[in-house]
Short mmCIF file of C-alpha atoms in Angstrom, two decimals:
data_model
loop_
_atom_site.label_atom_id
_atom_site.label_comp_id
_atom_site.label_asym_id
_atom_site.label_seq_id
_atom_site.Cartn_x
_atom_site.Cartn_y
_atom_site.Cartn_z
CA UNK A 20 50.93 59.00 42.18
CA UNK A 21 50.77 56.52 39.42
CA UNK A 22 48.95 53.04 39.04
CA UNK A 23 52.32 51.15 38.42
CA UNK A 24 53.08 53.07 41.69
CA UNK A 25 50.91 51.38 43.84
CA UNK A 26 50.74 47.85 41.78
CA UNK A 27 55.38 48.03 42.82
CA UNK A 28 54.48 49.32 46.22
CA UNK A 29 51.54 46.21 47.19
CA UNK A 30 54.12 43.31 45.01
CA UNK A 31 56.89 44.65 47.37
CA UNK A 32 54.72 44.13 50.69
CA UNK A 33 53.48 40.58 48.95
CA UNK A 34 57.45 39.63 48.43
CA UNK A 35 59.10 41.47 51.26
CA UNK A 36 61.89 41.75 48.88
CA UNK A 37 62.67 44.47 45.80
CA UNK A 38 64.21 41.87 43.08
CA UNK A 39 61.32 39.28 43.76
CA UNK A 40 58.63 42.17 43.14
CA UNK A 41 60.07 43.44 40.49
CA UNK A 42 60.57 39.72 38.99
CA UNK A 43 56.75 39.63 39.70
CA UNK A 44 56.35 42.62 37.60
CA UNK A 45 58.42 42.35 34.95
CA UNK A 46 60.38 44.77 35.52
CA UNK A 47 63.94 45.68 36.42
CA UNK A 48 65.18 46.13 40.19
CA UNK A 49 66.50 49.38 39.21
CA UNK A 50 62.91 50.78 37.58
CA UNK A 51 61.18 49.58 41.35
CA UNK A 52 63.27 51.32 43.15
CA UNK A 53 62.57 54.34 41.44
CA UNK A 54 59.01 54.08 41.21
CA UNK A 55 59.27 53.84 45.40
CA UNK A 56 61.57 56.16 45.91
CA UNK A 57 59.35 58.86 43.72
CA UNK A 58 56.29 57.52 45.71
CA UNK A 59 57.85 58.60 49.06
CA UNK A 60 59.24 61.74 47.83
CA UNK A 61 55.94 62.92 46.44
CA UNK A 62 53.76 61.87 49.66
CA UNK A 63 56.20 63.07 51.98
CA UNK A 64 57.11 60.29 53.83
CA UNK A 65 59.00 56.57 53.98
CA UNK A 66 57.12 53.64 53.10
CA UNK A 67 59.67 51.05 53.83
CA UNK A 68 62.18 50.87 56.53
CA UNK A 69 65.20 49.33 54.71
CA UNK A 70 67.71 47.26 57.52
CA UNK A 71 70.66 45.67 55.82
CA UNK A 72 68.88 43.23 53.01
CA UNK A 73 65.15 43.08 54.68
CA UNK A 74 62.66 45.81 54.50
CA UNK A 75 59.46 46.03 56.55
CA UNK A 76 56.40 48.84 56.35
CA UNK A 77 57.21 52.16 58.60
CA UNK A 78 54.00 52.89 60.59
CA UNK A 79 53.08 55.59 57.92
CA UNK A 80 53.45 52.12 55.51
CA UNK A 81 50.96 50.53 57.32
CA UNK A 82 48.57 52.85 57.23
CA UNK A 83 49.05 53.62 53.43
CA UNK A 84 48.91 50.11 52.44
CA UNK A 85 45.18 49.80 53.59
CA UNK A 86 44.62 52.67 50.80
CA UNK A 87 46.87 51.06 48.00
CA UNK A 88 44.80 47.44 48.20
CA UNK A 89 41.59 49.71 48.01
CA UNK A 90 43.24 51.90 45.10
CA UNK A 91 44.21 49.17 42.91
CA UNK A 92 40.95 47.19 43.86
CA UNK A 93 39.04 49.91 42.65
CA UNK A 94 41.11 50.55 39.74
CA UNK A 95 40.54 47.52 38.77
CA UNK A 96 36.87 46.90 38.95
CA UNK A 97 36.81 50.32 36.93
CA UNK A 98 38.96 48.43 34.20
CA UNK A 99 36.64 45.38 34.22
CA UNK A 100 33.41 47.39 33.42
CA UNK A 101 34.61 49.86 31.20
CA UNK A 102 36.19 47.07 29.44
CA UNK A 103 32.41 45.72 27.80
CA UNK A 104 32.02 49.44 26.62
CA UNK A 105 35.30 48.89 24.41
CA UNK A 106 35.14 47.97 20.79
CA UNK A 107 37.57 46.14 19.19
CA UNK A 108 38.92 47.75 16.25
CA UNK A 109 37.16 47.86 12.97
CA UNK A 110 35.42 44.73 12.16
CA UNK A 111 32.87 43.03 10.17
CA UNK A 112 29.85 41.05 11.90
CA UNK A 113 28.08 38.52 9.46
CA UNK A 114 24.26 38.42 10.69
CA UNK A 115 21.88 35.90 9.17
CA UNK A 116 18.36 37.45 8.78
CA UNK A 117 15.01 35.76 6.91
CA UNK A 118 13.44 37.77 4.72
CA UNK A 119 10.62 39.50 6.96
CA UNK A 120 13.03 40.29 9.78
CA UNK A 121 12.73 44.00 7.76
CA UNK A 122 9.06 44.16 9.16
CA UNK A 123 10.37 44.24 12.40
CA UNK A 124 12.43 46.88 12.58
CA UNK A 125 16.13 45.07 11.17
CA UNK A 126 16.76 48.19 9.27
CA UNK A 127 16.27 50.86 12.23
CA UNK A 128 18.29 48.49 14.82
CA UNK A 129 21.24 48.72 12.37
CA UNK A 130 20.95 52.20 11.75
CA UNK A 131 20.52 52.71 15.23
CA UNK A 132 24.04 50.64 15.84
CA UNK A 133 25.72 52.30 13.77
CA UNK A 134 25.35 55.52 14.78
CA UNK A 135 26.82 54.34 18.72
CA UNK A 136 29.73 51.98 16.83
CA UNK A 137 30.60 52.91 13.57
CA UNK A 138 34.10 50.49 13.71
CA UNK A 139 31.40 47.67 14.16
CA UNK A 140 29.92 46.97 10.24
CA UNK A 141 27.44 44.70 10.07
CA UNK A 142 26.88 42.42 6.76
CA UNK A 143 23.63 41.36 6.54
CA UNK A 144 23.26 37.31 4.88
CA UNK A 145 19.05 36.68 3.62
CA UNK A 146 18.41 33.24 4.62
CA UNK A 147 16.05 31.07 5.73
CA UNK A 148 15.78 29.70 8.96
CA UNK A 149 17.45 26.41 7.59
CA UNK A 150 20.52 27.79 6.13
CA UNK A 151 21.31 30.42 8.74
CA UNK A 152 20.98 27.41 11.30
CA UNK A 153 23.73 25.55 8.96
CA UNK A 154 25.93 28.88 8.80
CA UNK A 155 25.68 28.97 12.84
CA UNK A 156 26.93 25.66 12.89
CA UNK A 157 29.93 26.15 10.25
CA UNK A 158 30.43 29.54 11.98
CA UNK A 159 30.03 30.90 7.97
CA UNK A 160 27.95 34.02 10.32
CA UNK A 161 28.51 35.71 13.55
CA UNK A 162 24.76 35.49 15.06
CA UNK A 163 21.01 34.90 13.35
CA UNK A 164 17.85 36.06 13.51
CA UNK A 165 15.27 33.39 12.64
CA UNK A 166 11.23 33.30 12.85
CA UNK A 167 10.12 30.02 14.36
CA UNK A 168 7.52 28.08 16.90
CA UNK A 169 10.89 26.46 18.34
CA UNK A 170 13.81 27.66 20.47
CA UNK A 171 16.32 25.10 19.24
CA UNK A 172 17.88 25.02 22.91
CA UNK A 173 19.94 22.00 22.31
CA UNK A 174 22.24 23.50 20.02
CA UNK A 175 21.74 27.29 20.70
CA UNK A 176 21.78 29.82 22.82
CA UNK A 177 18.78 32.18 21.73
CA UNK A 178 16.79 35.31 23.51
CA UNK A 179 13.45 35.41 22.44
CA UNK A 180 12.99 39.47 21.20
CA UNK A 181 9.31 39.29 19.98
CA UNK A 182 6.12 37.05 19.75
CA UNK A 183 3.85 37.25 16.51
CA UNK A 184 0.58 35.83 16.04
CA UNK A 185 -0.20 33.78 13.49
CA UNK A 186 -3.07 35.25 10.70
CA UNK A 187 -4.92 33.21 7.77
CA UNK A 188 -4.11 35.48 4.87
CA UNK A 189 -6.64 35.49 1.88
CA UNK A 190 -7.29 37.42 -1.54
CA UNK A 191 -10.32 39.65 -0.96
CA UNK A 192 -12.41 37.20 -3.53
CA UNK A 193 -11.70 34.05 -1.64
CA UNK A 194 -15.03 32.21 -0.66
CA UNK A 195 -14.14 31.63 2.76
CA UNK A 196 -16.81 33.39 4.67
CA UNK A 197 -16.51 36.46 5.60
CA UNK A 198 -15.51 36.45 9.59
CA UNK A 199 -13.03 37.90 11.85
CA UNK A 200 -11.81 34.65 13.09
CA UNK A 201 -11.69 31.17 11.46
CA UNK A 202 -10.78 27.37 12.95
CA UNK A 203 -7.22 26.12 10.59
CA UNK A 204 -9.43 23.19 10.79
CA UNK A 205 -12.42 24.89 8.79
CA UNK A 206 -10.13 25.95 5.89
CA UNK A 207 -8.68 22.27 4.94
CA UNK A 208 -10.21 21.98 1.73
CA UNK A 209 -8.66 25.24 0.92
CA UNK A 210 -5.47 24.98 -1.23
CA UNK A 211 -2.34 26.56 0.18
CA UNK A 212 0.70 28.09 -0.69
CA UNK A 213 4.13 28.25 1.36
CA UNK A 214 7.79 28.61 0.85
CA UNK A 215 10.23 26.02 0.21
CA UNK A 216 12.07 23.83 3.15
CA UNK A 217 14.54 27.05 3.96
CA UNK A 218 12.02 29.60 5.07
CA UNK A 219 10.78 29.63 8.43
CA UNK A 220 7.41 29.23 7.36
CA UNK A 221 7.83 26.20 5.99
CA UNK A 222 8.49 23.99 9.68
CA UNK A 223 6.03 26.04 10.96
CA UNK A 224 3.71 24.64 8.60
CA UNK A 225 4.72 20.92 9.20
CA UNK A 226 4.40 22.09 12.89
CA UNK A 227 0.71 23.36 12.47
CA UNK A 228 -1.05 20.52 10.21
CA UNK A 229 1.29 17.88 12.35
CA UNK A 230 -0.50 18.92 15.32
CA UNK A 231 -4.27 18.70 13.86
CA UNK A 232 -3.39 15.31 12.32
CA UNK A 233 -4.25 16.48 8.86
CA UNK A 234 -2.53 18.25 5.88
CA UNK A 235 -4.25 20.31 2.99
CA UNK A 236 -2.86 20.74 -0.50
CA UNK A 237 -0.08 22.63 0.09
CA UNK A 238 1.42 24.49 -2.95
CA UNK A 239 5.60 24.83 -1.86
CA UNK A 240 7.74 28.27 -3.95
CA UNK A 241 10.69 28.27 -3.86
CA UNK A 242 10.73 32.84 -3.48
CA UNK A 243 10.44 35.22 -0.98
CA UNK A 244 7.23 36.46 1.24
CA UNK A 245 6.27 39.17 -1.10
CA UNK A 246 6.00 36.78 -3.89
CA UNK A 247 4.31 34.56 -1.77
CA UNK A 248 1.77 36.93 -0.49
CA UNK A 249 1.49 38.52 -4.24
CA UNK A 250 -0.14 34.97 -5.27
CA UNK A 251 -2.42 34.71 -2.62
CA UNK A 252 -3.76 38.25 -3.15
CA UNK A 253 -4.52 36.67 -7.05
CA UNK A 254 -6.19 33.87 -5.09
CA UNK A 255 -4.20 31.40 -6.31
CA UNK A 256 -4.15 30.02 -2.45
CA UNK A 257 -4.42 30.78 1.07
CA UNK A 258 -1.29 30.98 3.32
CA UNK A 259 -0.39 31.44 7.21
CA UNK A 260 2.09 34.08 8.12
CA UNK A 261 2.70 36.61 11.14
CA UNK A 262 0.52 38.76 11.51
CA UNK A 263 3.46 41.83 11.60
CA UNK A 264 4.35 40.82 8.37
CA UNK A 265 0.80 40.44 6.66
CA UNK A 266 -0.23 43.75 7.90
CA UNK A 267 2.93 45.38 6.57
CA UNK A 268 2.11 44.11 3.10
CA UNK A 269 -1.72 44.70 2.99
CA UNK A 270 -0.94 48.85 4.23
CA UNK A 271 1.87 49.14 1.87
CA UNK A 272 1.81 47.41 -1.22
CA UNK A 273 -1.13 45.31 -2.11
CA UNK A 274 -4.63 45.85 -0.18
CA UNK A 275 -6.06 43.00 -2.61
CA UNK A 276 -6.00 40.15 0.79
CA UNK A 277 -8.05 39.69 3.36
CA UNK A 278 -6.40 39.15 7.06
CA UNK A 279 -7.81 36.42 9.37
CA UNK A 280 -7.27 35.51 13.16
CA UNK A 281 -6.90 32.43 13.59
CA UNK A 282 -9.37 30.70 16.72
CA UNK A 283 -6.31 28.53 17.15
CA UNK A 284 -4.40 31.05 18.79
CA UNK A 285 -0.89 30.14 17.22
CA UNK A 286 2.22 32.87 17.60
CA UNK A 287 5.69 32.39 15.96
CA UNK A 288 8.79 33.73 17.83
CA UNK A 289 11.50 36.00 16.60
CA UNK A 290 14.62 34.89 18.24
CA UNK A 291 18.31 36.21 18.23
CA UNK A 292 20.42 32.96 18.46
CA UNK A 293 24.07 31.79 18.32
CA UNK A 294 26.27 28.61 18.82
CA UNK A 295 26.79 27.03 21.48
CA UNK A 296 30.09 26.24 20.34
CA UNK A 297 32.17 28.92 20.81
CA UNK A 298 32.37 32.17 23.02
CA UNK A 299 30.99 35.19 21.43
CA UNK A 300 33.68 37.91 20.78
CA UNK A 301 33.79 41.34 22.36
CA UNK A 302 31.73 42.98 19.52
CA UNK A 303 29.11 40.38 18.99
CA UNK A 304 28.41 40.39 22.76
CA UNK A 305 28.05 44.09 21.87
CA UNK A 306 25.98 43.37 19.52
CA UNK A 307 23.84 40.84 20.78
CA UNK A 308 23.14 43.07 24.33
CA UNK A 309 22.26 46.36 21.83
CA UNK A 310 19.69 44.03 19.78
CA UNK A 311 18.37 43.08 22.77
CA UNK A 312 17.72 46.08 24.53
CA UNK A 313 16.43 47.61 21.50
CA UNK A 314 14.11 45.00 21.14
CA UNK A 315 12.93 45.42 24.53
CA UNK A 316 12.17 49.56 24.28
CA UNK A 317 10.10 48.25 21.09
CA UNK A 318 7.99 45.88 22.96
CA UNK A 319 7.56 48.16 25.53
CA UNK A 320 6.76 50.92 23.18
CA UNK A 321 4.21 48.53 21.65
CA UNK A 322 2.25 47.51 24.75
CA UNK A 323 2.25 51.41 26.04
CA UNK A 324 0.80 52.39 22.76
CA UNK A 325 -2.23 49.27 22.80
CA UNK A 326 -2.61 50.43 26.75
CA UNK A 327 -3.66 53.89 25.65
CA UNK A 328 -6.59 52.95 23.26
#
């Protein structure tokens, strides 16, 4: 018993008529009639009770046609939720990512895709949160991960994966005084650095000294993090920057800075985001849901591990 079987044998009961079902179907009169006729033989019993040109379901068609709709319901469902599990065939996803999106992980998650779709290859694009927001828009890349106090809801759909706090970073010789936690307000005087208009960190320091109605002597580079956190450790200036990201620098390349919480309680989001103009395609919904998830087991991980100290 076949699924083009029971799909000839429930168009049939829908048409009351062979040439209309097999119109229906696509198929030929002849090529129904066979599939019914090798239905019945291999069950045993008539389906249809053919009377000069009408047909009409035999008691033992009744009964089977109850089954059929269930069969082919079934079938169908089946089809429908295996069908997210399929991958398209090989293909190339373009995914913007800033620079510090490393520090969380980027280069496990891939790795960790990979391994479950190898036809799926993902090209990475370094950005900041500017440009990959222009690429989105010119569909230039597939999906973005960007570092920012917004959620740009108006023209994105985005899933926020993981919340940051915001640190005052420092070279160990900087006369601030020495404290665990500092007001943004008490370091004003101090001179700052931060990247250019691209980088995430730049809004995010428009959005910071807009808010306390005051703005220090900002120092813009037009660079990457590292460089960025490479002057401040020669005290050339102060900067603010997640906290995941200043950590990951101090432990494994310069210990020269000094890491400050900031009284003002300020957190930065990492967001997976997309346009709102179009439909994602099979594999970037695959995508998206796997970055997701693995996001989530991360988070979780995280807040298990704090819960056991």
């Amino acid at each position: 018993m076949t699924f083009e079987q029971l799909k000839s044998f429930l168009a049939i009961v829908k048409h009351n008529h062979f040439t209309l079902a097999a119109q229906d179907l696509f198929i030929s009169q002849s090529s129904i009639s066979k599939q019914i006729k090798s239905l019945e033989k291999e069950i045993g019993v008539e389906l249809f009770k053919r009377e000069h040109r009408s047909i009409k379901l035999t008691p033992a068609g009744e009964e089977f046609l109850l089954f059929a709709k269930k069969a082919v319901q079934n079938c169908d469902e089946i089809k429908s939720i295996m069908n997210k599990y399929r991958v398209e065939e090989s293909t190339t996803l373009s995914i913007g990512v800033t620079d510090t999106m490393v520090e969380y992980g980027l280069a496990t998650l891939i790795g960790d895709f990979h391994k479950e779709y190898p036809n799926i290859h993902i090209e990475l694009i370094e950005r900041g949160n500017k440009s990959i927001l222009e690429y989105l828009s010119t569909s230039k890349i597939n999906l973005g991960f960007i570092n920012t106090l917004n959620t740009y809801k108006d023209i994105l759909e985005s899933h926020e994966l993981f919340t940051d706090n915001l640190v005052l970073v420092t070279s160990n010789n900087n006369n601030l005084e020495d404290t665990k936690s500092i007001s943004l307000y008490d370091t004003h005087k101090e001179k700052y650095i931060s990247l250019n208009s691209d980088s995430s960190m730049h809004n995010i320091f428009l959005n910071i000294w807009g808010n306390l109605n005051f703005f220090p002597d900002i120092l813009y580079i037009d660079s990457h993090t590292k460089t960025l956190l490479a002057l401040v450790s020669e005290d050339i200036g102060i900067t603010i920057i997640p906290c995941t990201v200043a950590n990951s620098f101090k432990n494994n390349i310069n210990k020269n800075i000094k890491i400050i919480n900031l009284k003002d309680n300020i957190s930065s989001k990492i967001l997976l985001v997309n346009s709102k103009n179009r439909q994602l395609t099979k594999n970037e919904a695959i995508f998206k849901k796997f970055a997701i998830k693995w996001f989530n087991v991360q988070v979780s991980n995280e807040s298990t591990q704090l819960d056991s100290y």
